[in-house]
CSV table of C-alpha atoms and ligand atoms in Angstrom, one decimal:
chain,number,residue,atom,x,y,z
A,1,MET,CA,7.1,-0.7,11.5
A,2,THR,CA,9.9,1.6,10.5
A,3,THR,CA,12.2,0.4,7.7
A,4,PRO,CA,14.8,-2.2,8.9
A,5,SER,CA,18.4,-1.2,9.7
A,6,ILE,CA,21.1,-3.9,9.4
A,7,LEU,CA,24.8,-3.8,10.3
A,8,PHE,CA,27.2,-6.4,9.1
A,9,VAL,CA,30.3,-7.0,11.2
A,10,CYS,CA,33.6,-8.8,10.6
A,11,LEU,CA,37.1,-8.3,11.9
A,12,GLY,CA,38.7,-5.8,9.6
A,13,ASN,CA,35.7,-4.4,7.7
A,14,ILE,CA,37.6,-4.7,4.4
A,15,CYS,CA,36.6,-8.2,3.1
A,16,ARG,CA,33.6,-10.1,4.4
A,17,SER,CA,31.3,-7.4,5.8
A,18,PRO,CA,31.7,-4.9,2.9
A,19,LEU,CA,30.7,-7.8,0.5
A,20,ALA,CA,27.6,-8.6,2.6
A,21,ASP,CA,26.9,-4.8,2.9
A,22,GLY,CA,27.3,-4.4,-0.9
A,23,ALA,CA,25.1,-7.4,-1.8
A,24,LEU,CA,22.3,-6.2,0.5
A,25,ARG,CA,22.6,-2.5,-0.4
A,26,HIS,CA,22.3,-3.5,-4.1
A,27,ALA,CA,19.2,-5.7,-3.4
A,28,VAL,CA,17.6,-2.9,-1.3
A,29,ARG,CA,18.2,-0.3,-4.1
A,30,GLN,CA,16.8,-2.6,-6.8
A,31,ARG,CA,13.6,-3.0,-4.8
A,32,ASP,CA,13.5,0.6,-3.7
A,33,LEU,CA,13.1,-0.5,0.0
A,34,GLY,CA,15.0,2.4,1.6
A,35,TRP,CA,16.5,0.3,4.3
A,36,THR,CA,19.6,1.3,6.2
A,37,VAL,CA,22.6,-1.0,5.5
A,38,ASP,CA,26.1,-0.6,6.9
A,39,SER,CA,29.1,-2.5,7.9
A,40,ALA,CA,31.9,-2.2,10.5
A,41,GLY,CA,34.8,-4.2,12.0
A,42,THR,CA,35.4,-5.3,15.6
A,43,GLY,CA,39.0,-4.2,14.9
A,44,GLY,CA,40.1,-0.7,13.9
A,45,TRP,CA,43.4,-1.3,12.1
A,46,HIS,CA,41.8,-0.6,8.7
A,47,SER,CA,39.6,2.4,9.7
A,48,GLY,CA,39.2,4.8,6.8
A,49,ASP,CA,40.4,2.2,4.2
A,50,ALA,CA,38.5,1.2,1.1
A,51,PRO,CA,37.6,-2.5,0.8
A,52,ASP,CA,40.4,-5.0,-0.1
A,53,PRO,CA,41.0,-4.7,-3.9
A,54,ARG,CA,40.1,-8.4,-4.2
A,55,ALA,CA,36.7,-7.8,-2.6
A,56,ILE,CA,36.1,-4.7,-4.9
A,57,ALA,CA,36.9,-6.9,-7.9
A,58,VAL,CA,34.7,-9.8,-7.0
A,59,ALA,CA,31.7,-7.5,-6.3
A,60,ARG,CA,32.3,-5.7,-9.6
A,61,GLN,CA,32.3,-9.1,-11.4
A,62,HIS,CA,28.8,-9.6,-10.0
A,63,GLY,CA,27.6,-6.1,-10.9
A,64,VAL,CA,28.0,-4.5,-7.5
A,65,ASP,CA,30.2,-1.5,-6.7
A,66,ILE,CA,31.6,-1.4,-3.2
A,67,ALA,CA,34.7,0.8,-3.9
A,68,MET,CA,33.1,3.8,-2.1
A,69,LEU,CA,32.7,2.0,1.2
A,70,ARG,CA,35.2,2.9,4.0
A,71,ALA,CA,36.1,0.8,6.9
A,72,ARG,CA,35.1,1.8,10.5
A,73,GLN,CA,35.2,0.2,13.9
A,74,VAL,CA,32.0,-0.9,15.7
A,75,ARG,CA,30.9,1.8,18.1
A,76,ALA,CA,28.6,1.9,21.2
A,77,GLU,CA,25.7,3.7,19.4
A,78,ASP,CA,25.5,0.9,16.8
A,79,PHE,CA,23.7,-1.2,19.4
A,80,THR,CA,20.9,1.4,19.6
A,81,ARG,CA,20.9,2.5,15.9
A,82,PHE,CA,20.5,-0.9,14.2
A,83,ASP,CA,17.7,-3.5,14.4
A,84,LEU,CA,19.9,-6.3,13.4
A,85,ILE,CA,23.7,-6.8,13.7
A,86,LEU,CA,25.0,-9.7,11.8
A,87,ALA,CA,28.4,-11.1,12.7
A,88,MET,CA,30.4,-12.9,10.0
A,89,ASP,CA,32.0,-15.4,12.5
A,90,HIS,CA,31.8,-16.6,16.1
A,91,ASP,CA,34.8,-14.4,17.2
A,92,ASN,CA,33.1,-11.3,15.8
A,93,LEU,CA,29.8,-12.3,17.5
A,94,ALA,CA,31.6,-12.8,20.9
A,95,GLY,CA,33.3,-9.5,20.4
A,96,LEU,CA,30.0,-7.8,19.8
A,97,ARG,CA,28.4,-9.5,22.8
A,98,ALA,CA,31.3,-8.3,25.0
A,99,MET,CA,30.7,-4.7,23.8
A,100,ALA,CA,26.9,-4.7,23.8
A,101,PRO,CA,24.9,-2.9,26.5
A,102,SER,CA,22.8,-5.3,28.7
A,103,HIS,CA,19.5,-4.6,26.7
A,104,PRO,CA,20.6,-3.6,23.2
A,105,ARG,CA,17.9,-2.6,20.7
A,106,ALA,CA,19.8,-4.6,18.1
A,107,GLU,CA,19.4,-8.3,17.7
A,108,LEU,CA,22.9,-9.9,17.5
A,109,ARG,CA,23.2,-13.0,15.3
A,110,LEU,CA,25.6,-14.9,13.1
A,111,ALA,CA,24.9,-13.8,9.5
A,112,LEU,CA,24.6,-17.3,8.2
A,113,ASP,CA,21.9,-18.1,10.8
A,114,LEU,CA,19.5,-16.3,8.2
A,115,VAL,CA,20.5,-18.8,5.5
A,116,GLU,CA,18.7,-22.1,5.3
A,117,GLY,CA,21.0,-25.0,6.1
A,118,ARG,CA,23.8,-22.7,7.3
A,119,ALA,CA,22.8,-21.8,10.8
A,120,GLY,CA,25.7,-21.8,13.2
A,121,GLN,CA,28.3,-21.5,10.4
A,122,ALA,CA,31.0,-18.8,9.9
A,123,VAL,CA,31.8,-17.0,6.7
A,124,ALA,CA,35.4,-18.0,6.1
A,125,ASP,CA,38.0,-15.2,6.3
A,126,PRO,CA,39.4,-14.8,2.7
A,127,TYR,CA,42.1,-12.3,3.7
A,128,TYR,CA,45.1,-14.6,3.8
A,129,GLY,CA,44.0,-16.7,0.8
A,130,ASP,CA,43.7,-16.1,-3.0
A,131,ALA,CA,41.0,-14.8,-5.3
A,132,SER,CA,39.0,-18.1,-5.2
A,133,GLY,CA,38.3,-17.4,-1.5
A,134,PHE,CA,36.7,-14.1,-2.4
A,135,GLU,CA,34.4,-15.9,-4.9
A,136,ALA,CA,33.2,-18.1,-2.0
A,137,THR,CA,32.8,-15.0,0.2
A,138,TRP,CA,30.7,-13.3,-2.5
A,139,ALA,CA,28.5,-16.5,-2.7
A,140,ASP,CA,28.0,-16.4,1.1
A,141,ALA,CA,27.4,-12.6,1.0
A,142,SER,CA,24.6,-12.9,-1.6
A,143,ALA,CA,23.0,-15.8,0.2
A,144,ILE,CA,23.0,-13.7,3.4
A,145,ALA,CA,21.5,-10.7,1.5
A,146,ASP,CA,18.7,-13.0,0.3
A,147,GLY,CA,18.3,-14.4,3.8
A,148,VAL,CA,17.9,-10.8,5.2
A,149,LEU,CA,15.3,-10.0,2.6
A,150,ARG,CA,13.3,-13.1,3.6
A,151,HIS,CA,13.8,-12.4,7.3
A,152,PHE,CA,12.0,-9.0,6.8
A,153,ASP,CA,9.5,-10.5,4.3
A,154,ALA,CA,10.9,-8.5,1.4
A,155,ALA,CA,12.1,-11.3,-0.9
A,156,ARG,CA,11.4,-10.6,-4.6
B,230,4NP,P1,37.7,-9.2,7.2
B,230,4NP,O1,39.1,-9.8,6.8
B,230,4NP,O2,37.5,-9.3,8.7
B,230,4NP,O3,36.7,-10.1,6.4
B,230,4NP,O4,37.7,-7.7,6.7
B,230,4NP,C1,40.3,-9.3,7.4
B,230,4NP,C2,40.9,-8.2,7.1
B,230,4NP,C3,42.0,-7.7,7.7
B,230,4NP,C4,42.6,-8.5,8.6
B,230,4NP,C5,42.0,-9.7,9.0
B,230,4NP,C6,40.9,-10.1,8.4
B,230,4NP,N1,43.8,-8.1,9.2
B,230,4NP,O5,44.4,-8.9,10.0
B,230,4NP,O6,44.3,-7.0,8.9
């Protein structure tokens, strides 16, 4: 099997999906796995932007640098380039399904489906809240990264 490729998708690609991207990238680098990890937004308003400063700050507090990530919108080739596309909430998943070709290579799922006891749940959008919301998003992002490692049998 070739190395897995995973795309995280939220709405703006500046809060939730960059945190999940950063948490998994960090774990992949620590384990020298060489996986492809990326993130994108169903919306394009923030294309080219760095992550939200509150997302950069919470990741940094947990030893992960996401300042170099840049937002982009989901594109058609993502459905053939990635093995697994993980949506942060139900609206993002519906948006992805609406865009997807009829037989995508990528498996489309909610990100929290890979976390024990969290199947069917959404990662709450912290954008309109305060910093405490970003701490909760980081907790979800790191649980998702662990879940992805387990999904591909690469935990520890
Ligand atoms: P994200 O959060 O989808 O987790 O990146 C949001 C970022 C920006 C907006 C909404 C949600 N916005 O409306 O600009």
